[in-house]
Structure formats: structure tokens, C-alpha cells
Amino acid sequence: MYCAAGQLAEDDWFGNRTGSAEFDAFLSVVGQKIRLRGWTGYAAGLDTKCMPATLLGSPPVHSPNLWRRLIRSPGNTGEFTVVNDSTLAGYEVTYHVSTLLPYIEGDSQQIQRKRHIGN
């Protein structure tokens, strides 16, 4: 989770679309950035089968249930993540990186990101 200087609220942290150069350097120390599509290693619940869904704008008033299904559809966990495949004690570690999970416009709480990071 990337928290910029001066950010005190959870909504701010989940709302960061990018990290800093220092955050990116940290990620490169803990693992390597991999493309999720086609990844055959441990994915930690991230989608490896589909490309990310693109959602723009707010939920339409006439079809909020369709919007919710789209938000939960395959491919919406982003294009990349960070994996440490040096197998620590025989385990592969996959990170849920807040800035690599899709940002949903109009969702101030970023529920989709919290779904992965909050657990």
C-alpha cells in the first residue's frame, strides 16, 4: 500500500493511482513485476486469464447491478503485480499492490482494491 506524505485517511491511500520512485524501488527489492495474463505461478486470487476491464464514469442509474457485475468480472485485478519467486522456504509470494490494482473512477472508497488488500 502506497501512502504519500501527508496522507492520513484510508480513502487517500486507496485513491493513489501511482506510487513514488522510492515505492517502485521498494517493490523491485521485494519481487519482480510480472504480467498477470498467462501467469502460471501463485496468483493470490488475482486474475490471470483475462485482460483488465475498463470502467469509466459512474454507475448508470438504470443498471447498477450490471455495473457491479462488471466491477467483479474477470480481468479486473489489473495487468501487473509483484511476485517473489525465489521461493522463500519453498513458497512463492505474490503481492497485492494498491497502485497496480485498477482504479475505479467514481468509487471514493475503491472497494475493488480493498477487496484484495483489506483481507
Tab-separated table of C-alpha atoms in Angstrom:
chain	number	residue	atom	x	y	z
A	1	MET	CA	0.000	0.000	0.000
A	2	TYR	CA	1.440	3.328	-1.043
A	3	CYS	CA	0.767	6.236	1.324
A	4	ALA	CA	2.072	9.592	0.122
A	5	ALA	CA	3.496	12.143	2.527
A	6	GLY	CA	0.717	13.959	4.343
A	7	GLN	CA	-1.977	11.397	3.548
A	8	LEU	CA	-3.794	10.442	6.743
A	9	ALA	CA	-7.049	8.902	5.501
A	10	GLU	CA	-7.648	5.417	4.132
A	11	ASP	CA	-9.559	6.812	1.145
A	12	ASP	CA	-6.457	8.808	0.188
A	13	TRP	CA	-4.214	5.734	0.355
A	14	PHE	CA	-6.567	3.603	-1.737
A	15	GLY	CA	-7.007	6.516	-4.160
A	16	ASN	CA	-3.338	6.665	-5.170
A	17	ARG	CA	-3.056	5.728	-8.825
A	18	THR	CA	0.737	5.666	-8.809
A	19	GLY	CA	3.492	5.398	-6.252
A	20	SER	CA	6.735	7.307	-5.878
A	21	ALA	CA	10.155	6.430	-7.254
A	22	GLU	CA	11.024	5.175	-3.770
A	23	PHE	CA	7.924	2.953	-3.680
A	24	ASP	CA	8.814	1.499	-7.081
A	25	ALA	CA	12.369	0.851	-5.849
A	26	PHE	CA	10.959	-0.919	-2.780
A	27	LEU	CA	8.772	-3.127	-4.988
A	28	SER	CA	11.795	-4.092	-7.085
A	29	VAL	CA	13.554	-5.234	-3.897
A	30	VAL	CA	10.693	-7.437	-2.645
A	31	GLY	CA	9.993	-9.059	-6.018
A	32	GLN	CA	9.722	-8.700	-9.757
A	33	LYS	CA	6.889	-7.088	-11.679
A	34	ILE	CA	5.075	-9.678	-13.792
A	35	ARG	CA	2.199	-9.565	-16.282
A	36	LEU	CA	-0.818	-11.319	-14.778
A	37	ARG	CA	-2.304	-12.600	-18.028
A	38	GLY	CA	-0.928	-16.083	-18.575
A	39	TRP	CA	0.955	-16.215	-15.251
A	40	THR	CA	1.127	-19.851	-14.147
A	41	GLY	CA	2.623	-19.297	-10.708
A	42	TYR	CA	0.796	-18.458	-7.495
A	43	ALA	CA	-1.592	-15.572	-8.257
A	44	ALA	CA	-3.056	-14.982	-4.765
A	45	GLY	CA	-6.575	-14.587	-6.134
A	46	LEU	CA	-5.612	-12.187	-8.923
A	47	ASP	CA	-6.989	-12.882	-12.396
A	48	THR	CA	-4.508	-14.453	-14.814
A	49	LYS	CA	-6.947	-15.371	-17.583
A	50	CYS	CA	-8.433	-12.124	-18.926
A	51	MET	CA	-7.340	-8.627	-19.724
A	52	PRO	CA	-8.424	-5.881	-17.314
A	53	ALA	CA	-11.907	-4.479	-17.751
A	54	THR	CA	-12.098	-0.762	-18.458
A	55	LEU	CA	-14.725	1.062	-16.471
A	56	LEU	CA	-15.253	4.777	-16.871
A	57	GLY	CA	-17.672	7.120	-15.183
A	58	SER	CA	-20.273	6.444	-12.528
A	59	PRO	CA	-22.705	3.547	-12.258
A	60	PRO	CA	-25.666	4.151	-14.571
A	61	VAL	CA	-28.854	4.824	-12.626
A	62	HIS	CA	-30.832	2.368	-14.770
A	63	SER	CA	-28.412	-0.576	-14.412
A	64	PRO	CA	-26.435	-0.547	-11.138
A	65	ASN	CA	-26.442	-4.369	-10.972
A	66	LEU	CA	-24.759	-4.627	-14.379
A	67	TRP	CA	-22.129	-2.178	-13.129
A	68	ARG	CA	-21.489	-4.328	-10.047
A	69	ARG	CA	-21.091	-7.438	-12.229
A	70	LEU	CA	-18.615	-5.604	-14.459
A	71	ILE	CA	-16.595	-4.494	-11.456
A	72	ARG	CA	-16.376	-8.125	-10.348
A	73	SER	CA	-15.800	-9.549	-13.812
A	74	PRO	CA	-12.619	-11.476	-14.683
A	75	GLY	CA	-9.672	-9.345	-15.628
A	76	ASN	CA	-10.362	-6.518	-13.263
A	77	THR	CA	-7.408	-7.146	-10.955
A	78	GLY	CA	-5.042	-5.264	-13.222
A	79	GLU	CA	-2.390	-6.071	-15.754
A	80	PHE	CA	0.621	-6.452	-13.439
A	81	THR	CA	1.590	-7.464	-9.914
A	82	VAL	CA	4.786	-8.154	-8.000
A	83	VAL	CA	5.938	-11.701	-7.262
A	84	ASN	CA	8.879	-13.052	-5.296
A	85	ASP	CA	9.513	-16.371	-6.985
A	86	SER	CA	12.784	-17.070	-5.220
A	87	THR	CA	10.652	-19.484	-3.198
A	88	LEU	CA	11.150	-18.485	0.401
A	89	ALA	CA	11.225	-21.835	2.201
A	90	GLY	CA	9.530	-23.372	-0.828
A	91	TYR	CA	6.767	-20.747	-1.085
A	92	GLU	CA	6.103	-18.242	-3.818
A	93	VAL	CA	4.949	-14.816	-2.595
A	94	THR	CA	2.537	-12.703	-4.638
A	95	TYR	CA	1.828	-9.157	-3.517
A	96	HIS	CA	-1.423	-7.246	-3.871
A	97	VAL	CA	-0.027	-3.820	-4.785
A	98	SER	CA	-2.514	-0.979	-4.367
A	99	THR	CA	-1.171	1.094	-7.253
A	100	LEU	CA	-1.240	-1.876	-9.636
A	101	LEU	CA	-4.864	-2.779	-8.906
A	102	PRO	CA	-7.356	-0.934	-11.133
A	103	TYR	CA	-8.614	2.460	-10.011
A	104	ILE	CA	-12.403	2.711	-10.381
A	105	GLU	CA	-13.488	6.240	-11.266
A	106	GLY	CA	-16.358	7.435	-9.079
A	107	ASP	CA	-15.661	4.996	-6.229
A	108	SER	CA	-14.133	7.142	-3.479
A	109	GLN	CA	-13.562	4.095	-1.261
A	110	GLN	CA	-12.006	1.932	-4.010
A	111	ILE	CA	-13.904	-1.164	-2.852
A	112	GLN	CA	-12.295	-3.352	-5.535
A	113	ARG	CA	-8.833	-2.539	-4.216
A	114	LYS	CA	-9.935	-3.057	-0.607
A	115	ARG	CA	-11.298	-6.458	-1.557
A	116	HIS	CA	-7.748	-7.664	-2.135
A	117	ILE	CA	-5.690	-5.529	0.222
A	118	GLY	CA	-8.100	-5.377	3.148
A	119	ASN	CA	-8.010	-9.114	3.809
